[in-house]
Amino acid sequence: MHRLMSLSKYRPYVGVEYDPPHGCFRLVAKVFKGVYGIDLGKQDEGLENAQNKDRTARIQQKLVEMTEQVEEPQEGDVVIIRGRPFHIGLIIAPNMMLHAYNGGTSCIEDYEDVRWRNRVEGFYRYKNDK
């Protein structure tokens, strides 16, 4: 019961339409602001006409600057997924991530599932000193 109550704060962010071109980042930014009161800013602003790899590199760099890599993920950490395209999700419970993907709506999935586990690049925790 306690786990279900803690997950209810994420309910408004499930089933949200993908917001191109960086819907996964935009979803994580909305949750950070709405749930944690942390404004990640608009790291993708002004990049609409940039090449996909340039947009991805800028967002990845900003995420690295705002976070520190951790071995054991906790609720509120970001998971970075390798591959094309770059992808991120938000850890909301053990082994569970909230994420959005192009052509779909946001959902909760197990990042240890066969679809994701070999693509997890790492887990990153927001630095409170920013």
mmCIF file of C-alpha atoms in Angstrom:
data_model
loop_
_atom_site.group_PDB
_atom_site.id
_atom_site.type_symbol
_atom_site.label_atom_id
_atom_site.label_comp_id
_atom_site.label_asym_id
_atom_site.label_seq_id
_atom_site.Cartn_x
_atom_site.Cartn_y
_atom_site.Cartn_z
ATOM 1 C CA MET A 1 0.000 0.000 0.000
ATOM 2 C CA HIS A 2 2.806 2.448 0.889
ATOM 3 C CA ARG A 3 4.455 1.904 -2.531
ATOM 4 C CA LEU A 4 1.187 2.597 -4.341
ATOM 5 C CA MET A 5 0.706 5.807 -2.384
ATOM 6 C CA SER A 6 4.224 6.974 -3.222
ATOM 7 C CA LEU A 7 3.665 6.258 -6.920
ATOM 8 C CA SER A 8 0.408 8.242 -7.038
ATOM 9 C CA LYS A 9 2.336 11.520 -7.333
ATOM 10 C CA TYR A 10 3.435 10.361 -10.800
ATOM 11 C CA ARG A 11 -0.086 9.551 -12.044
ATOM 12 C CA PRO A 12 -0.565 12.962 -13.767
ATOM 13 C CA TYR A 13 2.540 12.253 -15.858
ATOM 14 C CA VAL A 14 1.421 8.850 -17.212
ATOM 15 C CA GLY A 15 -0.269 8.846 -20.616
ATOM 16 C CA VAL A 16 1.096 12.256 -21.619
ATOM 17 C CA GLU A 17 1.578 12.743 -25.361
ATOM 18 C CA TYR A 18 5.197 12.873 -26.513
ATOM 19 C CA ASP A 19 6.350 16.498 -26.916
ATOM 20 C CA PRO A 20 8.805 16.533 -29.854
ATOM 21 C CA PRO A 21 11.625 16.862 -30.460
ATOM 22 C CA HIS A 22 12.821 15.968 -26.934
ATOM 23 C CA GLY A 23 9.769 14.526 -25.270
ATOM 24 C CA CYS A 24 11.649 12.274 -22.861
ATOM 25 C CA PHE A 25 13.687 15.219 -21.517
ATOM 26 C CA ARG A 26 10.624 17.463 -21.398
ATOM 27 C CA LEU A 27 8.688 14.837 -19.423
ATOM 28 C CA VAL A 28 11.525 14.471 -16.890
ATOM 29 C CA ALA A 29 11.739 18.277 -16.600
ATOM 30 C CA LYS A 30 7.961 18.505 -15.947
ATOM 31 C CA VAL A 31 8.157 15.874 -13.209
ATOM 32 C CA PHE A 32 11.177 17.530 -11.607
ATOM 33 C CA LYS A 33 9.297 20.817 -11.477
ATOM 34 C CA GLY A 34 5.883 19.428 -10.518
ATOM 35 C CA VAL A 35 6.919 16.771 -8.003
ATOM 36 C CA TYR A 36 10.280 17.962 -6.687
ATOM 37 C CA GLY A 37 10.056 21.735 -7.224
ATOM 38 C CA ILE A 38 13.279 21.727 -9.286
ATOM 39 C CA ASP A 39 13.447 23.690 -12.537
ATOM 40 C CA LEU A 40 15.800 21.974 -14.993
ATOM 41 C CA GLY A 41 15.353 24.807 -17.464
ATOM 42 C CA LYS A 42 14.789 24.518 -21.176
ATOM 43 C CA GLN A 43 17.953 22.747 -22.207
ATOM 44 C CA ASP A 44 16.560 22.085 -25.676
ATOM 45 C CA GLU A 45 15.375 25.652 -26.345
ATOM 46 C CA GLY A 46 16.527 27.009 -29.690
ATOM 47 C CA LEU A 47 17.632 23.607 -30.960
ATOM 48 C CA GLU A 48 14.634 22.841 -33.169
ATOM 49 C CA ASN A 49 16.667 23.298 -36.376
ATOM 50 C CA ALA A 50 19.903 21.719 -35.136
ATOM 51 C CA GLN A 51 21.019 18.306 -36.303
ATOM 52 C CA ASN A 52 19.695 15.509 -34.082
ATOM 53 C CA LYS A 53 23.190 14.569 -32.851
ATOM 54 C CA ASP A 54 23.909 18.212 -31.904
ATOM 55 C CA ARG A 55 20.665 18.481 -29.909
ATOM 56 C CA THR A 56 21.386 15.202 -28.189
ATOM 57 C CA ALA A 57 24.954 16.196 -27.329
ATOM 58 C CA ARG A 58 23.816 19.496 -25.785
ATOM 59 C CA ILE A 59 21.086 17.918 -23.670
ATOM 60 C CA GLN A 60 23.416 15.124 -22.528
ATOM 61 C CA GLN A 61 26.095 17.657 -21.554
ATOM 62 C CA LYS A 62 23.623 19.765 -19.566
ATOM 63 C CA LEU A 63 22.310 16.677 -17.768
ATOM 64 C CA VAL A 64 25.864 15.661 -16.846
ATOM 65 C CA GLU A 65 26.539 19.167 -15.480
ATOM 66 C CA MET A 66 23.378 19.087 -13.329
ATOM 67 C CA THR A 67 23.814 15.552 -12.022
ATOM 68 C CA GLU A 68 26.327 13.085 -10.683
ATOM 69 C CA GLN A 69 26.490 9.444 -11.662
ATOM 70 C CA VAL A 70 25.435 6.942 -9.004
ATOM 71 C CA GLU A 71 25.692 3.169 -8.817
ATOM 72 C CA GLU A 72 22.469 2.466 -6.923
ATOM 73 C CA PRO A 73 19.500 4.372 -8.341
ATOM 74 C CA GLN A 74 16.836 5.865 -6.098
ATOM 75 C CA GLU A 75 13.494 7.486 -6.746
ATOM 76 C CA GLY A 76 14.065 10.779 -8.538
ATOM 77 C CA ASP A 77 17.259 9.719 -10.333
ATOM 78 C CA VAL A 78 17.563 9.971 -14.104
ATOM 79 C CA VAL A 79 18.350 6.877 -16.175
ATOM 80 C CA ILE A 80 20.144 7.436 -19.464
ATOM 81 C CA ILE A 81 19.482 4.871 -22.175
ATOM 82 C CA ARG A 82 22.026 4.311 -24.972
ATOM 83 C CA GLY A 83 21.035 4.008 -28.563
ATOM 84 C CA ARG A 84 19.353 5.926 -31.294
ATOM 85 C CA PRO A 85 17.923 8.179 -30.304
ATOM 86 C CA PHE A 86 19.311 9.249 -26.949
ATOM 87 C CA HIS A 87 16.709 8.513 -24.301
ATOM 88 C CA ILE A 88 16.138 9.262 -20.635
ATOM 89 C CA GLY A 89 13.657 8.253 -18.001
ATOM 90 C CA LEU A 90 12.992 8.988 -14.357
ATOM 91 C CA ILE A 91 13.338 6.345 -11.659
ATOM 92 C CA ILE A 92 10.090 6.255 -9.682
ATOM 93 C CA ALA A 93 10.504 2.973 -7.769
ATOM 94 C CA PRO A 94 12.958 0.052 -7.681
ATOM 95 C CA ASN A 95 13.494 -1.092 -11.300
ATOM 96 C CA MET A 96 10.719 1.208 -12.562
ATOM 97 C CA MET A 97 11.102 4.229 -14.824
ATOM 98 C CA LEU A 98 8.676 6.805 -16.137
ATOM 99 C CA HIS A 99 9.529 7.770 -19.696
ATOM 100 C CA ALA A 100 8.109 9.022 -22.981
ATOM 101 C CA TYR A 101 9.008 7.902 -26.459
ATOM 102 C CA ASN A 102 8.355 9.328 -29.892
ATOM 103 C CA GLY A 103 5.088 8.122 -31.344
ATOM 104 C CA GLY A 104 3.609 7.155 -27.981
ATOM 105 C CA THR A 105 2.581 8.428 -24.616
ATOM 106 C CA SER A 106 4.484 8.416 -21.358
ATOM 107 C CA CYS A 107 4.424 5.169 -19.436
ATOM 108 C CA ILE A 108 6.005 3.235 -16.590
ATOM 109 C CA GLU A 109 8.269 0.325 -17.479
ATOM 110 C CA ASP A 110 10.809 -1.932 -15.831
ATOM 111 C CA TYR A 111 14.277 -0.768 -16.926
ATOM 112 C CA GLU A 112 15.527 -4.301 -16.225
ATOM 113 C CA ASP A 113 13.210 -5.610 -18.947
ATOM 114 C CA VAL A 114 14.929 -7.208 -21.960
ATOM 115 C CA ARG A 115 14.056 -4.142 -24.066
ATOM 116 C CA TRP A 116 16.058 -1.783 -21.841
ATOM 117 C CA ARG A 117 18.549 -3.553 -19.555
ATOM 118 C CA ASN A 118 21.439 -3.794 -22.028
ATOM 119 C CA ARG A 119 20.960 -0.183 -23.087
ATOM 120 C CA VAL A 120 21.127 1.455 -19.637
ATOM 121 C CA GLU A 121 24.142 3.757 -19.755
ATOM 122 C CA GLY A 122 23.858 4.846 -16.138
ATOM 123 C CA PHE A 123 21.919 6.521 -13.359
ATOM 124 C CA TYR A 124 22.308 10.171 -12.447
ATOM 125 C CA ARG A 125 21.259 12.123 -9.366
ATOM 126 C CA TYR A 126 20.493 15.827 -9.403
ATOM 127 C CA LYS A 127 23.109 17.894 -7.576
ATOM 128 C CA ASN A 128 21.513 19.981 -4.844
ATOM 129 C CA ASP A 129 24.350 22.509 -4.963
ATOM 130 C CA LYS A 130 23.153 24.109 -8.209
#
